[in-house]
Coordinates of C-alpha atoms in Angstrom, one line a residue:
Chain A
X1 CA 0.2 -0.2 -0.2
X2 CA 1.0 3.5 -1.2
X3 CA 1.0 6.1 1.1
X4 CA 0.9 8.7 -1.2
X5 CA -2.5 7.1 -2.6
X6 CA -4.3 7.2 0.6
X7 CA -4.1 11.3 0.9
X8 CA -6.9 13.5 1.0
X9 CA -6.3 16.6 -1.8
X10 CA -6.1 19.0 1.3
X11 CA -2.9 17.1 2.7
X12 CA -1.6 16.2 -0.7
X13 CA -1.8 19.6 -1.3
X14 CA -0.1 20.4 2.2
X15 CA 2.6 17.9 1.4
X16 CA 3.4 19.5 -2.1
X17 CA 3.8 22.5 -0.3
X18 CA 6.1 21.1 2.3
X19 CA 7.8 19.6 -0.3
X20 CA 7.4 16.4 1.4
X21 CA 7.1 14.7 -2.1
X22 CA 7.1 16.1 -5.7
X23 CA 4.0 16.4 -8.0
X24 CA 5.6 14.0 -10.9
X25 CA 5.7 11.6 -7.7
X26 CA 2.3 11.8 -6.1
X27 CA 1.4 11.4 -10.5
X28 CA 3.5 8.8 -10.8
X29 CA 1.7 6.6 -7.4
X30 CA -1.3 6.9 -9.0
X31 CA -0.7 6.4 -12.7
X32 CA 0.9 3.1 -11.2
X33 CA -2.2 2.2 -9.1
X34 CA -3.9 3.2 -12.4
X35 CA -1.9 0.1 -14.1
X36 CA -1.9 -2.4 -11.9
X37 CA -5.9 -1.8 -11.1
X38 CA -7.7 -0.9 -14.4
X39 CA -8.0 -4.3 -15.6
X40 CA -10.2 -5.4 -13.0
X41 CA -12.1 -2.2 -12.6
X42 CA -12.8 -0.6 -16.0
X43 CA -12.4 2.4 -14.5
X44 CA -10.1 4.3 -17.0
X45 CA -10.9 4.2 -20.6
X46 CA -8.0 6.2 -21.4
X47 CA -4.6 7.1 -19.5
X48 CA -3.2 10.4 -20.6
X49 CA 0.4 9.8 -18.6
X50 CA 2.1 11.8 -20.8
X51 CA 0.5 14.2 -20.7
X52 CA -0.4 14.1 -16.9
X53 CA 3.8 13.8 -16.3
X54 CA 4.5 17.2 -18.5
X55 CA 1.5 18.8 -16.0
X56 CA 3.1 17.3 -13.4
X57 CA 6.9 18.9 -14.1
X58 CA 4.7 22.6 -14.6
X59 CA 3.4 21.8 -11.4
X60 CA 6.3 21.2 -10.1
X61 CA 7.7 24.9 -11.2
X62 CA 4.7 26.6 -10.2
X63 CA 5.5 24.8 -6.0
X64 CA 9.4 25.8 -6.8
X65 CA 8.2 29.3 -7.4
X66 CA 5.9 30.0 -4.8
X67 CA 2.9 30.4 -8.0
X68 CA 0.8 27.2 -6.4
X69 CA -3.2 27.1 -7.8
X70 CA -5.4 25.6 -5.6
X71 CA -5.1 22.5 -7.3
X72 CA -1.7 22.9 -7.6
X73 CA -0.1 18.8 -8.4
X74 CA -3.4 17.4 -7.6
X75 CA -4.0 14.3 -10.3
X76 CA -7.7 14.2 -11.4
X77 CA -9.9 12.0 -13.1
X78 CA -12.1 13.5 -16.2
X79 CA -15.5 11.6 -17.2
X80 CA -15.8 10.7 -20.5
X81 CA -18.6 13.7 -20.8
X82 CA -16.3 16.6 -20.8
X83 CA -14.3 17.9 -23.6
X84 CA -10.7 17.7 -23.4
X85 CA -8.6 19.0 -26.1
X86 CA -7.0 16.7 -28.4
X87 CA -8.0 13.7 -25.7
X88 CA -10.6 11.4 -27.2
X89 CA -13.7 12.1 -26.0
X90 CA -16.9 9.5 -26.4
X91 CA -19.3 10.4 -24.0
X92 CA -18.9 5.8 -23.7
X93 CA -20.7 5.7 -27.0
X94 CA -20.3 4.5 -30.0
X95 CA -21.1 7.1 -32.2
X96 CA -18.6 9.9 -30.7
X97 CA -16.1 7.3 -32.3
X98 CA -12.6 8.9 -32.4
X99 CA -13.9 12.0 -31.9
X100 CA -11.8 14.2 -31.0
X101 CA -12.7 17.7 -29.3
X102 CA -10.8 20.8 -30.7
X103 CA -11.7 22.8 -27.7
X104 CA -11.6 22.4 -23.8
X105 CA -14.2 23.0 -21.7
X106 CA -15.0 25.7 -18.8
X107 CA -15.0 23.0 -15.5
X108 CA -11.8 20.9 -16.7
X109 CA -10.1 24.5 -18.3
X110 CA -11.0 25.5 -14.5
X111 CA -9.3 22.5 -13.3
X112 CA -6.0 22.8 -15.1
X113 CA -5.8 26.8 -14.7
X114 CA -6.0 25.9 -10.9
X115 CA -3.1 23.3 -11.5
X116 CA -4.5 19.7 -11.5
X117 CA -3.0 17.0 -13.4
X118 CA -5.0 15.2 -16.1
X119 CA -4.6 11.1 -15.5
X120 CA -7.2 10.9 -18.0
X121 CA -10.8 9.8 -18.8
X122 CA -13.5 7.6 -16.9
X123 CA -16.1 5.2 -18.1
X124 CA -20.2 5.9 -18.1
X125 CA -23.2 4.8 -18.9
X126 CA -24.2 6.1 -22.2
X127 CA -24.5 10.1 -22.6
X128 CA -24.9 9.7 -18.9
X129 CA -28.2 7.0 -19.4
X130 CA -28.0 4.9 -16.4
X131 CA -27.3 4.1 -12.7
X132 CA -25.6 1.0 -13.0
X133 CA -22.7 1.8 -15.7
X134 CA -24.0 -1.1 -17.7
X135 CA -24.3 1.3 -20.9
X136 CA -21.4 1.8 -21.7
X137 CA -20.1 0.6 -24.9
X138 CA -16.6 0.9 -23.5
X139 CA -17.9 -2.3 -21.3
X140 CA -18.9 -1.9 -17.6
X141 CA -17.5 -0.4 -14.8
X142 CA -16.9 -2.4 -11.8
X143 CA -17.5 -1.4 -8.0
X144 CA -14.3 -1.8 -6.0
X145 CA -16.5 -3.1 -3.2
X146 CA -17.8 -6.5 -3.0
X147 CA -19.9 -8.0 -0.4
X148 CA -18.3 -9.3 2.8
X149 CA -17.1 -13.5 1.9
X150 CA -18.5 -13.5 -1.6
X151 CA -17.2 -12.2 -5.2
X152 CA -19.9 -11.4 -7.6
X153 CA -19.4 -8.7 -9.2
X154 CA -21.2 -5.2 -8.1
X155 CA -21.7 -1.9 -10.5
X156 CA -20.9 1.3 -9.0
X157 CA -23.9 2.8 -9.7
X158 CA -24.4 5.4 -12.7
X159 CA -23.6 6.9 -14.6
X160 CA -20.7 8.8 -13.0
X161 CA -19.6 4.6 -12.4
X162 CA -16.2 5.3 -13.3
X163 CA -15.8 8.7 -11.3
X164 CA -16.9 7.0 -8.5
X165 CA -14.8 3.4 -8.4
X166 CA -11.7 5.2 -9.6
X167 CA -12.2 7.5 -6.8
X168 CA -13.1 4.7 -4.0
X169 CA -10.0 2.6 -5.0
X170 CA -7.7 5.3 -4.9
X171 CA -6.7 5.7 -8.3
X172 CA -7.5 9.6 -8.3
X173 CA -8.2 11.6 -5.2
X174 CA -10.2 13.6 -6.9
X175 CA -12.7 13.1 -10.3
X176 CA -15.1 15.2 -12.2
X177 CA -19.0 13.8 -12.6
X178 CA -22.4 14.9 -14.1
X179 CA -25.7 14.7 -12.8
X180 CA -29.1 14.8 -14.3
X181 CA -30.7 12.8 -11.9
X182 CA -28.7 11.6 -9.7
X183 CA -25.1 10.5 -11.7
X184 CA -23.2 12.0 -9.0
X185 CA -25.0 11.1 -5.7
X186 CA -25.9 7.6 -6.4
X187 CA -22.4 6.1 -7.5
X188 CA -20.6 7.7 -4.4
X189 CA -23.5 6.5 -2.5
X190 CA -22.5 2.8 -3.8
X191 CA -18.6 3.3 -3.9
X192 CA -18.2 5.3 -0.1
X193 CA -17.5 8.2 -1.9
X194 CA -18.8 12.2 -1.5
X195 CA -20.6 13.2 -4.0
X196 CA -21.4 17.0 -5.0
X197 CA -24.3 18.3 -7.6
X198 CA -24.5 22.3 -6.7
X199 CA -27.2 24.3 -8.0
X200 CA -28.2 24.8 -11.5
X201 CA -26.1 27.0 -13.1
X202 CA -23.1 27.6 -10.6
X203 CA -20.9 25.2 -12.9
X204 CA -20.5 25.8 -16.4
X205 CA -22.3 23.1 -18.8
X206 CA -19.8 24.6 -21.8
X207 CA -17.8 21.8 -23.5
X208 CA -19.9 19.3 -21.3
X209 CA -21.4 17.0 -23.6
X210 CA -25.4 17.6 -23.2
X211 CA -27.7 14.9 -22.1
X212 CA -30.8 17.0 -20.5
X213 CA -29.9 20.7 -20.1
X214 CA -32.5 22.2 -17.7
X215 CA -31.0 19.6 -15.7
X216 CA -27.6 18.4 -15.9
X217 CA -25.2 19.9 -13.8
X218 CA -21.3 19.1 -13.1
X219 CA -19.8 18.4 -9.4
X220 CA -17.1 16.4 -7.9
X221 CA -17.0 13.1 -6.6
X222 CA -13.8 13.4 -3.3
X223 CA -13.1 11.0 -0.5
X224 CA -13.6 14.2 1.9
X225 CA -15.8 16.8 2.6
X226 CA -13.5 19.3 2.4
X227 CA -11.9 17.8 -1.1
X228 CA -15.8 18.5 -2.1
X229 CA -15.5 22.0 -1.2
X230 CA -12.2 22.3 -2.7
X231 CA -12.7 20.9 -5.8
X232 CA -16.4 23.1 -5.9
X233 CA -14.6 25.8 -5.2
X234 CA -12.3 25.5 -8.8
X235 CA -14.8 23.6 -11.1
X236 CA -17.7 26.4 -10.4
X237 CA -17.4 29.7 -12.2
X238 CA -19.8 32.3 -13.9
X239 CA -19.5 32.0 -17.4
X240 CA -20.4 33.8 -21.0
X241 CA -20.3 30.5 -22.9
X242 CA -23.1 29.2 -21.0
X243 CA -26.5 31.5 -20.7
X244 CA -27.4 29.4 -17.7
X245 CA -24.4 29.5 -15.5
X246 CA -25.4 32.5 -12.9
X247 CA -23.8 35.6 -12.1
X248 CA -23.1 34.6 -8.7
X249 CA -19.2 34.8 -7.4
X250 CA -18.0 31.7 -6.3
X251 CA -17.8 32.2 -2.4
X252 CA -14.9 30.2 -0.5
X253 CA -16.3 27.1 0.2
X254 CA -13.7 26.1 3.1
X255 CA -14.3 29.2 4.9
X256 CA -18.7 28.9 4.8
X257 CA -17.9 25.3 6.2
X258 CA -16.2 26.6 9.3
X259 CA -19.5 28.4 10.5
X260 CA -20.9 26.9 13.2
X261 CA -24.2 23.9 12.9
X262 CA -25.9 24.9 16.6
X263 CA -29.6 26.2 15.9
X264 CA -29.0 24.3 12.3
X265 CA -32.8 23.7 11.3
X266 CA -32.5 20.2 9.5
X267 CA -36.0 19.2 7.7
X268 CA -36.8 15.4 7.4
X269 CA -39.0 15.0 4.6
X270 CA -41.7 12.1 5.4
X271 CA -42.8 11.1 1.8
X272 CA -38.4 10.3 1.1
X273 CA -39.7 6.9 3.6
X274 CA -40.4 4.9 0.4
X275 CA -41.4 1.4 -0.4
X276 CA -39.0 -0.9 -1.0
X277 CA -36.5 1.1 1.1
X278 CA -34.2 -1.4 3.2
X279 CA -34.6 -1.6 6.7
X280 CA -30.7 -0.2 7.5
X281 CA -31.0 2.3 5.2
X282 CA -34.3 3.2 7.0
X283 CA -32.1 2.7 10.5
X284 CA -29.1 4.6 9.0
X285 CA -31.6 7.4 8.3
X286 CA -32.4 7.5 12.0
X287 CA -29.3 7.3 13.1
X288 CA -28.1 10.4 11.0
X289 CA -31.1 12.2 13.1
X290 CA -29.5 11.6 16.0
X291 CA -25.8 12.5 15.1
X292 CA -27.3 16.1 13.9
X293 CA -29.7 16.1 17.3
X294 CA -26.6 15.7 19.4
X295 CA -24.6 18.4 17.2
X296 CA -27.3 21.2 18.5
X297 CA -29.2 20.5 15.2
X298 CA -32.8 21.2 15.2
X299 CA -34.5 18.7 13.6
X300 CA -37.8 19.1 12.3
X301 CA -40.1 17.0 10.1
X302 CA -41.4 18.5 6.8
X303 CA -43.7 17.0 3.8
X304 CA -42.8 17.5 0.4
X305 CA -46.2 16.2 -1.3
X306 CA -44.9 15.9 -5.0
X307 CA -42.5 13.8 -3.8
X308 CA -43.4 10.9 -5.9
X309 CA -44.4 12.6 -9.5
X310 CA -40.6 13.6 -9.6
X311 CA -39.6 10.0 -11.2
X312 CA -42.3 9.9 -13.5
X313 CA -42.0 13.5 -14.4
X314 CA -38.5 13.2 -15.3
X315 CA -38.5 10.6 -17.2
X316 CA -40.9 12.9 -19.7
X317 CA -38.5 15.9 -19.7
X318 CA -35.1 14.4 -19.9
X319 CA -36.0 11.9 -22.6
X320 CA -37.6 14.7 -24.4
X321 CA -34.5 16.8 -24.1
X322 CA -32.5 14.3 -24.7
X323 CA -34.2 13.5 -28.4
X324 CA -33.6 17.3 -29.0
X325 CA -29.6 16.8 -27.9
X326 CA -28.9 14.0 -29.2
X327 CA -30.2 15.2 -32.7
X328 CA -27.2 16.4 -33.4
X329 CA -25.2 13.0 -34.3
X330 CA -26.1 12.5 -37.9
X331 CA -22.8 10.7 -39.5
X332 CA -21.8 14.3 -41.0
X333 CA -20.0 16.6 -38.1
X334 CA -18.1 13.7 -36.1
X335 CA -17.7 10.4 -35.2
X336 CA -19.3 7.3 -36.6
X337 CA -20.9 7.1 -40.5
X338 CA -23.2 4.3 -41.5
X339 CA -23.5 5.0 -45.1
X340 CA -27.0 4.0 -46.8
X341 CA -28.8 4.6 -50.3
X342 CA -29.4 8.4 -50.0
X343 CA -29.0 11.5 -46.6
X344 CA -31.9 9.5 -44.8
X345 CA -30.9 6.0 -44.5
X346 CA -27.4 7.0 -43.8
X347 CA -29.2 9.3 -41.0
X348 CA -30.6 6.2 -39.9
X349 CA -28.3 3.7 -40.5
X350 CA -25.8 5.2 -38.3
X351 CA -27.8 6.5 -35.4
X352 CA -29.2 2.6 -35.6
X353 CA -25.4 1.3 -35.0
X354 CA -24.1 4.4 -33.0
X355 CA -26.7 4.5 -30.3
X356 CA -27.2 2.2 -27.6
X357 CA -31.2 0.4 -26.5
X358 CA -31.5 2.7 -23.6
X359 CA -30.1 5.8 -25.7
X360 CA -32.6 4.8 -28.8
X361 CA -35.9 4.3 -25.8
X362 CA -34.9 7.5 -24.2
X363 CA -34.4 9.1 -27.9
X364 CA -37.7 7.9 -29.0
X365 CA -39.7 8.4 -25.8
X366 CA -38.7 12.0 -26.3
X367 CA -39.6 12.2 -29.8
X368 CA -42.8 10.4 -29.1
X369 CA -43.9 12.9 -26.0
X370 CA -42.9 15.7 -28.2
X371 CA -44.6 15.2 -31.3
X372 CA -47.7 16.7 -32.7
X373 CA -50.4 16.7 -30.4
X374 CA -48.6 15.1 -27.1
X375 CA -46.0 18.3 -26.3
X376 CA -49.4 19.9 -24.4
X377 CA -50.1 15.9 -22.6
X378 CA -46.7 15.5 -21.6
X379 CA -44.1 18.2 -21.9
X380 CA -46.3 20.8 -20.7
X381 CA -47.5 18.4 -17.9
X382 CA -44.4 17.7 -16.6
X383 CA -42.4 20.8 -16.3
X384 CA -45.8 22.5 -14.6
X385 CA -45.5 18.8 -12.1
X386 CA -42.1 20.6 -11.9
X387 CA -43.4 23.9 -10.8
X388 CA -45.2 21.7 -8.0
X389 CA -42.4 20.0 -6.7
X390 CA -40.1 22.9 -6.7
X391 CA -43.3 25.0 -4.9
X392 CA -42.9 21.8 -1.9
X393 CA -39.3 23.0 -1.5
X394 CA -39.5 26.6 -1.1
X395 CA -42.2 26.0 1.5
X396 CA -40.1 23.6 3.1
X397 CA -36.7 25.9 2.8
X398 CA -38.9 28.1 4.7
X399 CA -38.9 26.1 7.8
X400 CA -35.2 24.4 7.5
X401 CA -31.6 25.1 6.1
X402 CA -31.3 22.0 4.5
X403 CA -33.3 18.1 4.3
X404 CA -31.9 15.1 5.0
X405 CA -32.5 11.4 3.0
X406 CA -30.7 8.5 2.5
X407 CA -29.4 9.0 -1.5
X408 CA -30.2 5.1 -2.8
X409 CA -33.2 2.7 -1.6
X410 CA -30.6 -0.4 -1.5
X411 CA -26.1 -0.8 -1.5
X412 CA -24.8 -1.6 -4.6
X413 CA -26.3 -4.2 -6.5
X414 CA -24.8 -6.6 -9.1
X415 CA -24.3 -6.7 -12.4
X416 CA -27.1 -7.7 -14.5
X417 CA -29.2 -7.9 -11.9
X418 CA -31.9 -5.1 -12.7
X419 CA -30.8 -4.4 -16.6
X420 CA -33.4 -6.8 -17.7
X421 CA -36.3 -3.5 -16.7
X422 CA -35.7 -0.2 -17.2
X423 CA -38.5 0.7 -15.3
X424 CA -36.4 -1.0 -11.9
X425 CA -33.3 0.7 -13.1
X426 CA -35.3 4.0 -13.1
X427 CA -36.2 3.6 -9.2
X428 CA -32.6 3.6 -8.3
X429 CA -33.0 7.5 -8.7
X430 CA -36.3 8.0 -6.9
X431 CA -34.6 9.8 -3.9
X432 CA -32.0 12.2 -5.5
X433 CA -34.2 13.0 -8.9
X434 CA -36.3 15.7 -7.2
X435 CA -33.4 17.6 -6.7
X436 CA -31.8 17.9 -10.3
X437 CA -36.3 18.1 -11.1
X438 CA -35.7 21.8 -8.8
X439 CA -32.3 22.9 -9.4
X440 CA -30.8 22.4 -6.1
X441 CA -27.6 21.3 -4.9
X442 CA -27.3 17.9 -3.3
X443 CA -25.2 16.0 -1.5
X444 CA -24.5 12.4 -0.7
X445 CA -22.2 11.8 2.3
X446 CA -20.5 8.0 3.2
X447 CA -22.4 7.5 6.3
X448 CA -22.1 3.9 7.6
X449 CA -21.9 -0.3 6.2
X450 CA -24.5 -2.9 5.1
X451 CA -25.1 -5.6 7.6
X452 CA -23.3 -7.4 3.3
X453 CA -20.4 -5.0 4.3
X454 CA -21.0 -2.3 1.4
X455 CA -20.9 1.4 1.7
X456 CA -24.1 3.4 2.6
X457 CA -24.5 7.1 2.2
X458 CA -27.3 9.8 3.4
X459 CA -28.0 13.0 1.3
X460 CA -28.5 16.5 2.5
X461 CA -30.2 18.6 -0.3
X462 CA -29.9 22.8 0.3
X463 CA -31.6 25.6 -0.7
X464 CA -30.0 27.0 -4.3
X465 CA -26.6 28.7 -4.0
X466 CA -26.6 27.7 -0.6
X467 CA -23.6 25.4 -1.1
X468 CA -21.6 26.6 2.2
X469 CA -23.9 25.3 4.2
X470 CA -25.1 22.0 2.8
X471 CA -20.8 21.4 3.2
X472 CA -21.0 22.1 6.8
X473 CA -24.0 19.7 7.8
X474 CA -22.2 17.2 5.5
X475 CA -19.3 17.2 7.5
X476 CA -21.2 16.7 10.6
X477 CA -21.9 12.8 8.7
X478 CA -18.7 12.4 7.9
X479 CA -17.1 13.1 11.7
X480 CA -20.0 11.4 13.4
X481 CA -19.9 8.1 11.1
X482 CA -15.9 7.8 11.7
X483 CA -13.7 5.9 10.3
X484 CA -15.3 3.7 7.7
X485 CA -13.6 0.6 6.0
X486 CA -12.1 1.0 2.6
X487 CA -12.2 -1.5 0.2
X488 CA -10.1 -4.7 0.0
X489 CA -7.7 -4.7 -2.6
X490 CA -8.7 -7.8 -4.5
X491 CA -7.3 -6.4 -7.7
X492 CA -4.0 -6.3 -6.9
Chain B
X1 CA -51.7 4.7 -23.3
X2 CA -50.6 1.8 -25.8
X3 CA -47.8 2.2 -28.2
X4 CA -48.6 -0.2 -30.8
X5 CA -45.5 -0.7 -33.9
X6 CA -46.9 1.5 -35.8
X7 CA -46.2 3.7 -33.6
X8 CA -42.5 3.2 -33.0
X9 CA -41.5 2.9 -36.6
X10 CA -43.3 6.4 -36.7
X11 CA -41.3 7.9 -33.4
X12 CA -38.0 6.0 -34.7
X13 CA -38.2 7.6 -38.2
X14 CA -38.7 11.0 -36.7
X15 CA -35.8 10.8 -34.9
X16 CA -34.4 8.8 -37.7
X17 CA -33.3 5.7 -36.1
X18 CA -33.7 2.4 -38.5
X19 CA -35.2 -0.9 -35.9
X20 CA -34.9 -4.5 -36.6
X21 CA -38.9 -5.9 -36.5
X22 CA -37.2 -7.5 -33.1
X23 CA -36.1 -3.7 -31.9
X24 CA -40.0 -2.0 -32.7
X25 CA -41.7 -5.3 -30.8
X26 CA -39.4 -4.5 -27.4
X27 CA -40.0 -0.6 -28.0
X28 CA -43.8 -1.7 -28.1
X29 CA -43.7 -3.1 -24.9
X30 CA -41.0 -0.9 -23.0
X31 CA -43.0 2.6 -24.3
X32 CA -46.0 1.2 -23.4
X33 CA -44.9 0.7 -19.6
X34 CA -43.4 3.5 -18.8
X35 CA -46.1 6.4 -20.4
X36 CA -48.7 4.0 -18.4
X37 CA -45.7 4.9 -15.5
X38 CA -45.9 8.1 -16.4
X39 CA -50.2 8.7 -17.0
X40 CA -50.0 8.8 -12.4
X41 CA -49.2 12.6 -13.2
X42 CA -52.5 13.5 -13.9
X43 CA -53.4 12.5 -10.7
X44 CA -51.3 16.4 -10.1
X45 CA -54.0 19.7 -10.4
X46 CA -51.7 21.4 -12.4
X47 CA -54.8 24.0 -13.5
X48 CA -53.2 27.1 -12.5
X49 CA -49.5 26.6 -12.6
X50 CA -46.8 27.8 -14.7
X51 CA -44.5 25.2 -16.5
X52 CA -41.2 26.0 -14.8
X53 CA -39.1 27.2 -17.3
X54 CA -35.5 27.9 -15.5
X55 CA -34.6 25.7 -12.5
X56 CA -33.6 29.4 -10.9
X57 CA -35.3 32.8 -11.6
X58 CA -33.0 34.7 -13.5
X59 CA -33.6 38.1 -16.1
X60 CA -32.0 36.2 -19.7
X61 CA -28.3 37.6 -20.3
X62 CA -28.1 39.8 -23.2
X63 CA -24.9 40.6 -25.0
X64 CA -24.0 42.6 -28.2
X65 CA -24.7 41.0 -31.5
X66 CA -21.1 40.3 -32.9
X67 CA -19.1 38.1 -33.6
X68 CA -16.6 37.0 -31.1
X69 CA -15.3 33.8 -32.5
X70 CA -14.8 31.9 -35.8
X71 CA -12.6 31.5 -38.4
X72 CA -10.9 28.1 -37.9
X73 CA -13.1 25.9 -40.6
X74 CA -10.1 23.7 -40.4
X75 CA -10.4 23.2 -37.0
X76 CA -14.1 22.3 -37.3
X77 CA -14.1 19.8 -40.0
X78 CA -11.2 18.1 -38.3
X79 CA -13.3 15.4 -37.2
X80 CA -15.5 14.7 -39.8
X81 CA -16.1 10.8 -40.9
X82 CA -16.1 12.6 -45.0
X83 CA -14.6 16.3 -45.4
X84 CA -13.5 18.5 -48.5
X85 CA -11.8 21.5 -48.8
X86 CA -13.7 22.7 -45.5
X87 CA -16.6 21.2 -46.5
X88 CA -19.3 18.4 -45.0
X89 CA -19.7 15.8 -47.2
X90 CA -23.2 14.0 -47.3
X91 CA -24.6 11.8 -50.0
X92 CA -26.5 13.7 -53.0
X93 CA -29.6 15.3 -51.9
X94 CA -30.4 17.0 -55.2
X95 CA -30.9 14.7 -58.5

């Protein structure tokens, strides 16, 4: 076991500043670990080792000159949904075969400008559509966690499965991820990592392959709450290139985290006790409530009556927006092209071969609900329900500062266990999707272990642009749950 | 809402995705079950509710209508499966 790999971002920054080790050494340790583990985990699709070493050397020079950025010398994995200049970007779809973006996303630009080092591109569900990383064209990503005494392969969750698995297995201290219906928080819960989905508009979507534009938001997966604060501080910005990015200055999240906890009002939404929630998840939730009481917070039950409608509304809004966004993949501008007799058959052949089953299903669902005569009945209705969901939260946040819920109804499941039934797979997002529908920030924090030895997460939901309070509250769970085990390194 | 095979084929054509007979059959069942499941939204009274248009209330950002970027056709065309002299090449559309 290499100690460098266990360091959090905060610890590594200290070590680099002190000269305990160099950015090159720190980066090489991660590249070596990726080499050893990736065959088993399939978290990284591409390892940009030469680029990483060059960036690490440049970091060491800046460190020597005392010009270190907030993430100076920190190696990071990038979900393969972020465009990276000259480095293949696929969204894990066959249809983007060989695509090398001529530009860099705003989020990754922010990271490199702060001194971070790119290790490579990470696995995900195709176009971020999935909750198990089983729809990737490049194969399943594997959860570093296994049940006690059982070597069944488990999914890392999705869509940011590669990001979560890589961080959990110490292949990188942090990774970028995106969340449209739970794609940061659910994999974080399945892998014992911290996953933060910021307020819609806090982080630029420019250069991130679009899935559902009114729901997509990028955020970090890390091993600690403090690291999530450091990452968000760099990833967040206002961006002229994204008209939905909001002109609010990025606060100092580390400073905002330091505030007092006493008197914090924590809401418990009663509708989140959903059917099928396991007893141990319900018990973990109760444990979480006790932790907040012990920390001096006030607990209050709140009601979010439209909760059960968030998921069906999501499965109208997200496919509708996806069908529109994915119209650009036509075999003309980039990626795969399958010839046909004429231009229409070229389009149809290209998209038939280029998209996987789940992506096709969602495009067709979206095309149907937007087609003539159905727009009002489906899309407009869903957007009205969305207003109802948002109003529920507005009411709750008049009384409380944050909401506490479980992140998922169950721990990580086995590969193939529920991939046969799309509706059953969709239910994985039942506790996370409301947050995207209302545009709020949410975070999943490791809080305990299942009876089978798997990590479990609790979710906190915050007010718009109040990530500071969210992070401060999240620290309570991290502190109270104490040192949780790390996955057994069965892959080495 | 029951989706039949003809509807699947119609929307697949609108979406420009060729589907096999086998795919059309399974999509018929899958899309029908998803649409039946979303029917529950009809339980929500949305009589006087405005549709959500943005997650956070904000004024639309304005900017000068000027060219801020461009002049690099070569970079844009570089990823095209077929190109010629900085143009995308598609199958013949006009006889």
